[in-house]
Amino acid sequence: MMRGLFLSILVPVLLRADARPALSGEERTNGEQVLKEVTPMLPEARSACAQVVDATGGVLASAVWVGADGYFLTKASETPEIEKGRIRWEAAKSAAIREIKRLPEHDLLLAQAVGVADVKPVVFDVASPLPEYGEWMAAPVKGGGEIRIGVISARARGIPGLGAAMGIRMDEKPGRSGVRVLSIAEDSPAGAAGLQGGDVILKIDGEAVADFKAVHESIKKRQPGDQVQVTYRRKDKVEVARVRLASRTRIMMNWEGEDFANGGISVRTDHFARVLQHDLPLSPEDMGGPLYDLRGRALGINIARVDRVTTFALPAGVFWKQVAPLIEADRHPPRAIRP
Amino acid sequence: MRSSLKHLFSRLLFCVGAAGVLSAGAVHGESEKVSYAELQKVQGRVRELFAKVRPAVVAIQIGNGTASGVVVNESGLVLTAAHVAETPGREVRVVLDDGRKVKGTTLGLDKTTDAALVQLHDTDRRWPFAEIGRTVVRVTPGDWCFALGHPGGFDKERGVVLRVGRVIRHTANSLQTDCVLMGGDSGGPLFNLRGEVIGIHSQIWEARDHNMHVSMAPFLRSWEEMKNSLVIRVWGTGSGGFLGASVDVNAAGRVEVLQVLEGSPAKTVGLLAGDVVESLDAREMRSVTQFSNAIRARAAGDEVMLKIQRGSSTQAIRVRLANRPKEDEG
């Protein structure tokens, strides 16, 4: 658990006595008036963006086109079974998805939209130095429908990973069988999968767990975004829950719902070689989309919505050298050499 | 914690709805369109000022919590939020921009407006500091501004966190901006584009645009008292009188009393829910803002004449405004 953080929640009296008219919604930093000025300058930002949706049409993540023939990158940990879903762009178009490769070190997934030949891919800027404190950034949201702006708000840096977690507190005293769950974190993978305090965990992915250490070890070696099957006993019934793990950091920071993030946090928020941090008002579903500066240079991919003030983006230099050859290799699979 | 937040939210939504404040379609009058050139100018100015003011921004560790603050003079006086300091005379650990740790002591505070001072111990050192914006009225909705602070606590790798936005609202003691804040930012500075401190981060509400900062008004008003470690619990006469009635505009467009607080001047003179306030000192009342400002514009102890319509009768009621009670929220 973390230290207390000071910032209180608003008391209504402060809003009550207006001395002067307030700034209307359109005039705010991300209001229509400002965006109307910025959006026309970034046509590529919108056309390079798409959305990955699940079988029922729910948005899982954003995506960025990296090849005119339908190659795209998205956020791996938000798209576990991507081939069951579809990719959607320009409001009406959609296609089936072929998964090519997951890059767990970047939380990226390379895939292709099946039968697509005419999308407008991004051209990443890998040569320019990384943007610094105070530089305006822009990103498409809602699959390219709109643009948001903000600034680089902290130093570019690596984010260490503390592994994955379900968000449960366990009884350290061994029971007759299995491990008793004491409590569940707010907005946690365990809670989302239906686990409750009092449940007794018997197996993880079919393997019996004797004590809390066994559960801990089993979870620790996995990645945020991975799914595990948890077999548990509630009262006298044995049931199975599918839990999609999240970053340990994310769960510890938000154990009691302190985070207050407006629209949620990404499943994986850590373990990145290098990130840019910015203050754009984005949502977890916007992750996987491209990040631009106001000159229209594509600098990277938004990769994690972390909290109310923080979004991380991967600079293109971190992943593009790895991704470009994968696309080439997929386009031209090696043929058997003739004797 | 979560459940209490939820509770607070529903209460807040109710209160705000009743007061008709957030829904009031106030429009910012003569603003100009924001051009690309202006955004570029803002970027240039913010980057230049950020480098200059950054060394004055500190993290404050107190008890088990972490917050922010800003040094405002060479001898190490720090502005922060009252809910961070809590009481005068507490020792706090202060982390400077470069990660060095020093000590300080909380001085006075104004609990009603959330303003507080901290003195760093080594007063002979020439501390890097930021200037205070002394002309509080100059802060205008639409002004560009930037927030600095240590959300989540000091992190040397990350550094201080910058957010750029615009002033949304300027009230008697506070500012609202769209510079998004979170836990740990409390006490951190809001700067104008002249590099002056115009606000101290105080509170948030659920929406991303609901970021509240104490303006410099309470600091400047009670500067000497706070430096002398006094706890200011009631608003001085400068911040206006108190009636103790909440009002809203009714369907007929008139200012109607919703609720009368126990022990308030409004209660004493027999104001009732449902009364319509036709005028205050012969000035016709047409909006909640106008009424609320008229009360605040007068000092505690002043008498005002309210013309009230109750049912079909009209009556004049003379009422003496009081000081705001402790912990007053209405």
XYZ file of C-alpha atoms in Angstrom:
669
model
C 0.000 0.000 0.000
C 1.263 3.450 -0.738
C 1.615 6.621 1.209
C -1.301 8.958 1.581
C -1.666 11.426 -1.240
C -2.922 14.874 -0.534
C -5.654 16.288 -2.650
C -9.126 16.599 -1.372
C -12.335 16.175 -3.201
C -14.193 19.284 -4.107
C -16.542 20.933 -1.675
C -19.393 22.587 -3.543
C -19.145 26.005 -1.914
C -16.058 26.806 -3.924
C -18.000 26.583 -7.135
C -20.897 28.541 -5.916
C -20.063 32.201 -5.895
C -19.113 33.125 -9.415
C -17.509 36.479 -9.637
C -17.126 36.405 -13.388
C -18.497 34.306 -16.210
C -16.772 30.962 -16.573
C -14.935 29.800 -19.654
C -17.348 27.853 -21.822
C -16.677 24.239 -22.731
C -15.766 25.163 -26.320
C -13.033 27.522 -25.194
C -11.228 25.086 -22.913
C -7.910 23.516 -23.822
C -9.632 20.558 -25.440
C -12.771 22.468 -26.384
C -14.187 22.605 -29.899
C -12.771 26.011 -30.591
C -9.171 25.019 -29.973
C -9.554 21.625 -31.644
C -11.117 23.219 -34.731
C -7.842 25.028 -35.197
C -5.608 22.008 -34.635
C -7.532 19.177 -36.304
C -7.179 20.295 -39.954
C -3.414 20.338 -39.511
C -3.326 16.669 -38.624
C -5.224 14.774 -41.354
C -2.744 11.884 -41.205
C -3.248 11.500 -37.468
C -6.892 10.686 -38.019
C -6.543 8.470 -41.084
C -3.712 6.448 -39.499
C -5.918 5.455 -36.555
C -8.362 2.548 -36.238
C -10.115 0.635 -33.471
C -9.972 -3.014 -32.459
C -13.410 -4.218 -31.384
C -14.511 -7.491 -29.817
C -17.135 -9.872 -31.193
C -19.935 -7.731 -29.764
C -18.532 -4.489 -31.169
C -17.090 -3.206 -27.861
C -13.901 -1.178 -28.309
C -10.829 -2.950 -26.893
C -8.062 -0.625 -28.022
C -6.951 1.749 -30.745
C -4.628 0.735 -33.537
C -2.264 2.464 -35.924
C -1.858 1.449 -39.565
C 1.748 0.625 -40.381
C 1.269 -0.767 -43.885
C -1.129 0.227 -46.692
C -1.897 -3.486 -47.087
C -3.586 -3.597 -43.670
C -0.704 -4.102 -41.252
C -1.349 -2.448 -37.898
C 0.003 -2.224 -34.367
C -2.161 -2.207 -31.248
C -1.812 -2.653 -27.488
C -1.242 -6.358 -26.850
C -2.499 -6.586 -23.269
C -5.919 -5.131 -24.165
C -6.404 -7.504 -27.123
C -5.885 -11.071 -25.806
C -7.951 -12.903 -28.441
C -7.704 -10.424 -31.258
C -8.709 -12.801 -34.066
C -12.168 -13.148 -32.510
C -12.636 -9.415 -32.959
C -12.468 -7.048 -35.912
C -10.715 -3.860 -36.870
C -12.863 -0.836 -37.656
C -11.943 2.466 -39.300
C -13.476 5.496 -41.025
C -16.745 4.884 -39.211
C -18.148 2.285 -41.604
C -15.267 0.046 -42.676
C -14.258 -3.119 -40.874
C -12.248 -6.274 -41.481
C -11.259 -9.585 -39.901
C -7.886 -9.757 -38.171
C -4.865 -12.021 -38.594
C -2.480 -11.959 -35.640
C 1.179 -11.924 -36.654
C 3.316 -11.365 -33.591
C 3.130 -10.146 -30.014
C 6.035 -8.095 -28.665
C 5.564 -8.470 -24.906
C 8.576 -6.260 -24.141
C 6.676 -3.308 -25.667
C 3.116 -4.497 -25.023
C 2.572 -4.237 -28.794
C 0.824 -6.611 -31.173
C 1.452 -6.677 -34.923
C -1.509 -7.884 -36.968
C -3.103 -7.491 -40.375
C -6.583 -6.527 -41.446
C -7.621 -9.329 -43.810
C -8.227 -8.331 -47.436
C -7.403 -4.655 -47.012
C -5.193 -2.855 -49.496
C -5.861 0.849 -49.290
C -5.362 2.232 -45.795
C -3.092 5.202 -45.075
C -0.208 4.065 -42.900
C 1.667 6.232 -40.448
C 5.219 7.285 -41.186
C 7.024 7.258 -37.868
C 9.660 9.868 -37.193
C 12.553 7.913 -35.726
C 15.232 10.503 -36.424
C 14.192 13.563 -34.405
C 15.230 13.924 -30.777
C 12.511 13.089 -28.248
C 10.149 15.972 -27.417
C 10.674 17.715 -24.100
C 8.696 19.301 -21.258
C 6.003 21.659 -22.518
C 5.897 20.657 -26.192
C 2.368 20.294 -27.541
C 1.343 16.794 -28.515
C -1.797 15.583 -30.286
C -3.483 12.224 -30.602
C -6.527 10.842 -32.385
C -9.292 9.495 -30.147
C -12.417 7.481 -30.963
C -10.606 5.670 -33.747
C -9.588 8.900 -35.476
C -12.946 10.629 -35.059
C -11.465 13.454 -33.004
C -8.140 14.929 -31.882
C -6.955 15.774 -28.355
C -4.015 17.925 -27.355
C -1.760 18.201 -24.330
C 1.895 18.633 -23.464
C 4.901 16.513 -22.606
C 4.641 16.635 -18.833
C 7.656 14.723 -17.503
C 11.035 13.277 -18.465
C 11.288 10.439 -20.965
C 12.380 7.393 -19.009
C 12.158 3.654 -18.523
C 9.342 2.252 -16.382
C 10.336 -0.807 -14.338
C 7.853 -3.650 -14.084
C 6.769 -5.322 -10.887
C 5.011 -8.174 -12.630
C 1.368 -9.114 -12.792
C -1.286 -9.441 -10.086
C -4.929 -10.429 -9.626
C -5.629 -7.906 -6.861
C -6.367 -10.236 -3.948
C -5.166 -10.426 -0.351
C -4.678 -13.981 0.809
C -4.742 -15.703 4.159
C -1.151 -16.584 5.000
C -2.228 -19.345 7.378
C -2.502 -22.628 5.496
C -6.062 -23.984 5.390
C -7.189 -27.576 5.056
C -7.047 -27.188 1.296
C -6.402 -24.232 -0.963
C -5.841 -20.580 -0.147
C -8.479 -18.316 1.356
C -9.041 -14.894 -0.241
C -9.303 -12.187 2.421
C -10.115 -9.169 0.297
C -10.262 -7.941 -3.290
C -8.851 -4.659 -4.604
C -11.114 -2.025 -6.170
C -11.544 -2.296 -9.917
C -9.215 -5.323 -10.007
C -8.887 -8.310 -12.338
C -10.061 -10.666 -9.555
C -13.109 -8.502 -8.893
C -13.927 -8.275 -12.601
C -13.788 -12.083 -12.861
C -16.256 -12.417 -9.982
C -13.951 -13.542 -7.158
C -14.987 -12.480 -3.644
C -13.518 -12.331 -0.176
C -13.993 -15.758 1.463
C -13.467 -17.752 -1.734
C -10.866 -20.518 -1.448
C -8.482 -20.808 -4.397
C -7.764 -24.456 -5.251
C -5.981 -24.396 -8.612
C -4.385 -21.956 -11.031
C -4.453 -23.078 -14.659
C -5.223 -26.574 -13.433
C -2.302 -26.746 -11.015
C -3.151 -27.224 -7.348
C -1.909 -24.452 -5.044
C -1.038 -25.383 -1.473
C -0.389 -21.976 0.085
C -0.376 -18.255 -0.657
C 3.242 -18.422 -1.810
C 2.333 -20.897 -4.533
C -0.375 -18.533 -5.826
C 2.020 -15.624 -5.660
C 4.769 -17.468 -7.564
C 2.366 -18.710 -10.193
C 1.017 -15.200 -10.878
C 4.329 -13.404 -10.646
C 5.885 -15.209 -13.598
C 3.081 -14.085 -15.933
C 2.560 -10.817 -17.812
C -0.134 -8.205 -17.298
C -2.825 -8.991 -19.860
C -2.342 -12.779 -19.569
C -5.397 -14.829 -18.677
C -5.375 -17.470 -15.961
C -8.023 -19.976 -14.930
C -8.663 -19.843 -11.228
C -10.484 -22.818 -9.716
C -12.062 -21.848 -6.406
C -14.525 -23.065 -3.811
C -17.346 -20.818 -2.602
C -19.395 -22.347 0.189
C -19.586 -25.924 -1.104
C -19.460 -25.281 -4.816
C -16.324 -25.436 -6.932
C -16.195 -22.921 -9.765
C -13.766 -21.605 -12.349
C -13.047 -17.943 -13.076
C -11.005 -16.544 -15.948
C -8.892 -13.708 -14.606
C -7.052 -11.295 -16.907
C -4.020 -10.118 -14.940
C -3.042 -6.457 -14.584
C 0.191 -4.660 -13.661
C 1.057 -5.090 -10.016
C 1.924 -1.379 -9.779
C -1.503 -0.402 -11.056
C -3.274 -2.556 -8.480
C -1.154 -1.430 -5.530
C -1.646 2.223 -6.457
C -5.394 1.801 -6.608
C -6.159 -0.768 -3.905
C -8.988 1.211 -2.392
C -9.997 3.081 -5.497
C -7.756 6.056 -4.626
C -6.808 6.603 -8.174
C -9.876 8.366 -9.400
C -8.715 8.230 -12.969
C -11.715 9.348 -15.023
C -12.471 6.620 -17.478
C -10.204 3.915 -16.166
C -6.635 2.730 -16.350
C -4.880 0.383 -18.764
C -4.348 -3.237 -17.762
C -0.599 -2.887 -18.216
C 0.971 0.372 -17.071
C 4.606 -0.574 -16.498
C 7.615 -2.525 -17.725
C 8.519 -0.308 -20.671
C 12.056 0.321 -21.916
C 11.338 4.006 -22.520
C 8.233 6.169 -22.484
C 7.157 9.734 -23.135
C 4.754 11.080 -20.503
C 2.014 13.539 -21.497
C -1.185 15.066 -20.104
C -3.613 14.452 -22.991
C -7.114 13.554 -21.774
C -7.197 10.034 -23.199
C -8.966 6.800 -22.208
C -7.700 3.218 -22.040
C -9.449 2.520 -25.391
C -7.306 5.214 -27.035
C -4.137 3.264 -26.238
C -2.528 1.673 -29.294
C -3.157 4.810 -31.364
C -0.441 7.157 -32.642
C 1.031 10.236 -30.933
C 1.866 13.322 -32.986
C 3.357 16.734 -32.417
C 1.603 19.818 -33.796
C 3.873 19.798 -36.842
C 2.311 16.492 -37.802
C 5.264 14.262 -36.995
C 4.271 10.797 -35.754
C 6.444 10.305 -32.688
C 5.186 7.021 -31.307
C 2.246 5.033 -29.934
C 0.161 5.761 -26.839
C 0.674 2.663 -24.735
C -0.711 3.118 -21.204
C -3.295 5.240 -19.470
C -1.800 5.310 -15.966
C -3.824 7.730 -13.818
C -5.738 10.990 -13.931
C -2.680 12.998 -15.008
C -0.501 10.423 -16.770
C -0.407 8.728 -20.150
C 2.665 6.912 -21.450
C 3.632 6.720 -25.121
C 6.332 4.522 -26.665
C 8.700 6.584 -28.814
C 8.902 5.103 -32.330
C 12.663 4.642 -31.954
C 12.025 2.016 -29.292
C 10.032 -0.423 -31.419
C 10.112 0.505 -35.105
C 13.464 -1.133 -35.916
C 11.982 -4.359 -34.633
C 8.576 -4.029 -36.289
C 9.578 -2.972 -39.816
C 11.475 -6.223 -40.582
C 8.578 -8.275 -39.185
C 6.239 -6.672 -41.710
C 8.700 -7.255 -44.548
C 9.175 -10.880 -43.524
C 5.424 -11.403 -43.388
C 4.931 -9.859 -46.835
C 7.665 -11.987 -48.361
C 7.843 -15.289 -46.511
C 11.122 -17.128 -47.241
C 10.705 -19.696 -50.014
C 12.386 -23.028 -50.218
C 15.622 -22.648 -52.140
C 15.605 -24.562 -55.380
C 18.279 -27.182 -55.632
C -12.240 5.139 0.859
C -14.000 4.361 -2.387
C -17.369 4.130 -0.777
C -16.924 7.473 0.956
C -15.921 9.015 -2.358
C -19.012 7.694 -4.000
C -21.079 9.040 -1.175
C -19.442 12.403 -1.528
C -20.102 12.415 -5.218
C -23.765 11.830 -4.929
C -23.968 14.535 -2.315
C -21.978 16.883 -4.475
C -24.092 16.231 -7.507
C -27.138 16.995 -5.474
C -25.748 20.187 -4.008
C -24.433 21.475 -7.258
C -27.661 20.669 -9.016
C -29.627 22.480 -6.361
C -27.436 25.513 -6.544
C -27.624 25.434 -10.310
C -24.005 26.359 -10.675
C -22.389 23.916 -13.027
C -25.430 23.923 -15.227
C -25.524 27.681 -15.436
C -24.711 28.361 -19.048
C -22.347 31.199 -18.354
C -20.546 32.189 -21.500
C -17.152 33.792 -21.601
C -17.775 37.079 -23.313
C -15.242 38.681 -25.587
C -12.738 35.882 -26.035
C -10.727 35.507 -29.194
C -10.311 32.366 -31.194
C -7.260 30.336 -30.257
C -5.009 30.155 -33.286
C -2.180 27.778 -34.050
C 0.188 30.719 -33.645
C -1.172 31.305 -30.161
C -0.607 27.666 -29.208
C 2.969 27.994 -30.443
C 3.394 31.143 -28.396
C 1.992 29.431 -25.304
C 4.391 26.534 -25.823
C 7.384 28.833 -26.135
C 6.434 30.843 -23.080
C 5.655 27.788 -20.926
C 8.954 26.134 -21.800
C 10.927 29.270 -21.025
C 9.132 29.866 -17.710
C 9.153 26.209 -16.720
C 12.948 26.159 -16.727
C 12.958 29.316 -14.621
C 10.384 28.439 -11.931
C 11.015 24.725 -11.657
C 13.698 24.953 -8.917
C 11.153 26.674 -6.639
C 8.701 23.753 -6.734
C 9.047 21.239 -3.891
C 7.520 18.014 -2.636
C 6.343 18.038 0.990
C 6.302 14.857 3.047
C 4.242 15.098 6.168
C 3.182 12.224 8.384
C 2.495 9.402 5.955
C 1.394 11.649 3.147
C 2.992 13.422 0.251
C 2.087 16.781 -1.243
C 3.636 19.741 -3.064
C 4.548 23.370 -2.437
C 6.341 26.376 -3.899
C 9.071 28.592 -2.426
C 8.135 32.287 -2.744
C 11.009 34.173 -1.180
C 14.748 33.966 -0.802
C 14.590 32.984 2.856
C 12.554 29.879 2.158
C 8.879 30.682 2.737
C 6.711 28.031 1.051
C 3.068 28.244 -0.023
C 1.035 25.068 0.271
C -2.512 23.909 1.071
C -4.062 23.998 4.560
C -5.267 20.392 4.332
C -1.591 19.444 3.886
C -0.260 21.474 6.828
C -3.253 20.831 9.125
C -1.788 22.655 12.150
C 0.980 25.211 12.794
C 4.314 24.020 14.179
C 4.533 20.627 12.467
C 7.881 19.542 11.143
C 7.812 18.520 7.486
C 10.349 16.980 5.109
C 10.761 18.955 1.923
C 12.244 17.462 -1.251
C 13.815 19.963 -3.637
C 13.721 19.657 -7.418
C 17.156 18.012 -7.507
C 16.162 15.423 -4.894
C 17.911 17.027 -1.900
C 15.907 16.772 1.310
C 15.556 19.646 3.775
C 13.323 20.355 6.743
C 10.614 22.898 7.330
C 7.908 23.838 9.829
C 4.281 24.637 9.128
C 3.257 28.225 9.960
C -0.273 29.608 9.877
C -3.139 28.460 7.740
C -6.602 29.415 6.561
C -8.753 26.323 6.806
C -11.740 27.794 5.027
C -9.899 28.637 1.843
C -7.183 25.939 2.120
C -4.203 28.338 2.181
C -1.107 27.606 4.321
C 2.539 28.585 4.768
C 5.640 26.520 5.582
C 9.058 27.930 6.535
C 12.191 26.067 5.448
C 14.658 25.837 8.316
C 17.814 27.142 6.724
C 16.737 30.774 6.332
C 20.212 32.049 5.423
C 20.458 30.012 2.277
C 19.369 31.914 -0.818
C 16.528 29.657 -1.888
C 15.410 29.653 -5.499
C 11.927 31.148 -5.483
C 8.979 32.104 -7.700
C 7.153 35.450 -7.639
C 3.576 35.697 -6.422
C 0.985 37.275 -8.703
C -0.126 40.161 -6.508
C -2.853 41.502 -8.764
C -5.369 38.760 -8.144
C -8.154 40.412 -10.166
C -6.036 40.217 -13.298
C -6.589 36.453 -13.500
C -9.328 36.036 -16.099
C -11.164 33.013 -17.456
C -9.449 32.074 -20.708
C -5.939 32.935 -19.482
C -3.398 30.245 -20.262
C -1.669 28.808 -17.214
C 0.439 25.836 -16.147
C 0.436 23.611 -13.095
C 3.472 21.989 -11.491
C 3.564 19.430 -8.715
C 4.517 15.958 -7.611
C 1.416 13.791 -8.193
C 1.843 10.432 -6.472
C 4.910 11.739 -4.622
C 8.442 12.783 -5.575
C 9.973 10.700 -8.365
C 13.472 11.708 -9.376
C 13.455 9.789 -12.658
C 10.182 11.353 -13.701
C 10.808 14.837 -12.339
C 8.189 17.441 -11.523
C 4.997 17.036 -13.587
C 3.823 19.831 -15.903
C 0.267 20.430 -17.093
C -0.849 23.252 -19.370
C -4.387 24.595 -19.547
C -6.691 27.589 -19.192
C -8.422 29.345 -16.327
C -12.081 28.340 -16.365
C -13.478 30.262 -13.418
C -12.313 32.818 -10.893
C -14.275 33.020 -7.631
C -13.751 34.940 -4.384
C -10.956 32.681 -3.122
C -10.286 30.120 -5.788
C -9.582 29.331 -9.409
C -10.800 26.473 -11.542
C -8.659 25.320 -14.474
C -8.415 22.457 -16.934
C -4.861 21.662 -15.747
C -5.624 18.169 -14.515
C -4.559 17.384 -10.918
C -4.407 14.319 -8.694
C -3.324 13.143 -5.247
C 0.108 14.477 -4.283
C -0.380 17.701 -6.266
C -1.995 19.453 -3.293
C -0.108 22.602 -2.399
C 1.669 22.774 -5.753
C 1.703 26.017 -7.752
C -0.377 27.228 -10.687
C 1.519 29.804 -12.790
C 0.374 32.450 -15.245
C 2.347 33.100 -18.422
C 4.356 35.795 -16.663
C 5.785 33.100 -14.397
C 3.909 34.297 -11.301
C 2.177 31.951 -8.851
C -1.574 32.583 -9.184
C -2.911 29.493 -7.424
C -2.164 26.613 -5.063
C -3.636 23.207 -5.969
C -6.405 22.309 -3.590
C -9.214 20.060 -4.736
C -10.579 17.992 -7.545
C -13.953 16.797 -8.598
C -14.795 13.914 -10.851
C -14.589 15.540 -14.280
C -11.233 16.328 -15.826
C -12.057 20.031 -15.915
C -12.774 20.148 -12.177
C -9.413 21.166 -10.792
C -9.533 23.780 -8.052
C -6.726 26.010 -6.822
C -6.637 28.488 -3.926
C -6.127 31.918 -5.491
C -3.590 34.350 -4.064
C -6.419 36.342 -2.419
C -6.528 34.427 0.899
C -2.733 34.420 1.091
C -2.395 38.146 0.497
C -5.298 38.961 2.820
C -3.880 37.021 5.766
C -0.174 37.116 4.956
C 1.055 38.487 8.298
C -1.339 36.354 10.341
C -0.259 33.223 8.536
C 3.429 34.103 8.887
C 2.770 34.463 12.611
C 1.425 30.912 12.702
C -2.192 31.878 13.263
C -4.997 29.590 12.257
C -7.621 31.577 10.397
C -10.943 29.889 10.746
C -13.418 32.447 9.516
C -13.308 34.538 6.435
C -12.284 38.080 7.101
C -14.700 40.854 6.323
C -12.937 41.254 3.005
C -14.404 38.001 1.788
C -17.908 39.050 2.509
C -20.928 38.593 4.678
C -22.962 35.489 5.374
C -26.724 35.128 5.124
C -27.230 31.384 5.483
C -29.792 30.794 2.771
C -29.277 28.728 -0.359
C -31.118 29.955 -3.406
C -31.856 28.986 -6.975
C -33.606 30.555 -9.901
C -37.175 29.234 -10.150
C -39.267 28.564 -13.227
C -40.394 32.192 -13.266
C -36.782 33.338 -13.418
C -36.830 34.697 -9.873
C -34.377 34.008 -7.061
C -36.084 31.616 -4.665
C -34.926 30.470 -1.226
C -34.351 26.703 -1.142
C -33.091 26.210 2.363
C -32.358 28.255 5.482
C -29.511 27.195 7.770
C -30.087 26.819 11.514
C -28.518 29.611 13.517
C -27.967 31.815 10.480
C -29.031 35.465 10.043
C -31.600 34.264 7.502
C -33.149 32.022 10.163
C -33.118 34.781 12.772
C -35.170 37.144 10.613
C -37.578 34.378 9.636
C -36.698 33.816 5.995
C -38.474 30.679 4.695
C -37.907 28.181 1.932
C -40.089 29.260 -0.964
C -39.626 32.984 -0.349
C -38.765 34.845 -3.527
C -36.064 37.496 -3.186
C -37.252 40.372 -5.337
C -34.506 42.786 -4.471
C -31.546 43.420 -2.205
C -31.033 47.054 -1.162
C -33.504 48.028 -3.887
C -31.512 46.221 -6.573
C -33.541 43.650 -8.455
C -32.179 40.093 -8.097
C -32.184 37.967 -11.236
C -29.545 35.251 -10.769
C -27.914 33.106 -8.105
C -24.542 34.611 -8.954
C -25.824 38.153 -8.665
C -27.433 37.427 -5.301
C -24.469 35.541 -3.923
C -22.060 38.268 -5.044
C -24.256 40.947 -3.509
C -24.050 39.192 -0.139
C -20.325 38.641 -0.386
C -19.671 42.176 -1.527
C -20.867 43.335 1.890
C -18.961 42.871 5.113
C -20.057 40.803 8.082
C -22.032 43.167 10.318
C -23.528 45.114 7.405
C -27.298 45.358 7.192
C -29.126 44.691 3.967
C -32.766 45.201 3.055
C -34.400 42.255 1.308
C -37.706 42.626 -0.481
C -39.394 39.252 -0.190
C -42.434 37.874 -1.902
C -44.137 35.189 0.190
C -47.301 33.780 -1.331
C -49.233 36.817 -2.457
C -47.777 39.257 0.045
C -44.618 41.283 -0.288
C -42.539 42.310 2.692
C -39.307 44.090 3.458
C -36.893 42.329 5.801
C -33.825 43.975 7.285
C -31.056 41.482 8.043
C -27.603 41.890 9.565
C -25.018 39.707 7.826
C -22.775 37.543 9.995
C -19.312 36.041 9.732
C -19.139 32.697 8.044
C -19.435 30.017 10.698
C -16.520 27.612 11.208
C -16.377 24.763 8.716
C -19.151 26.446 6.826
C -20.024 24.878 3.521
C -23.033 26.935 2.608
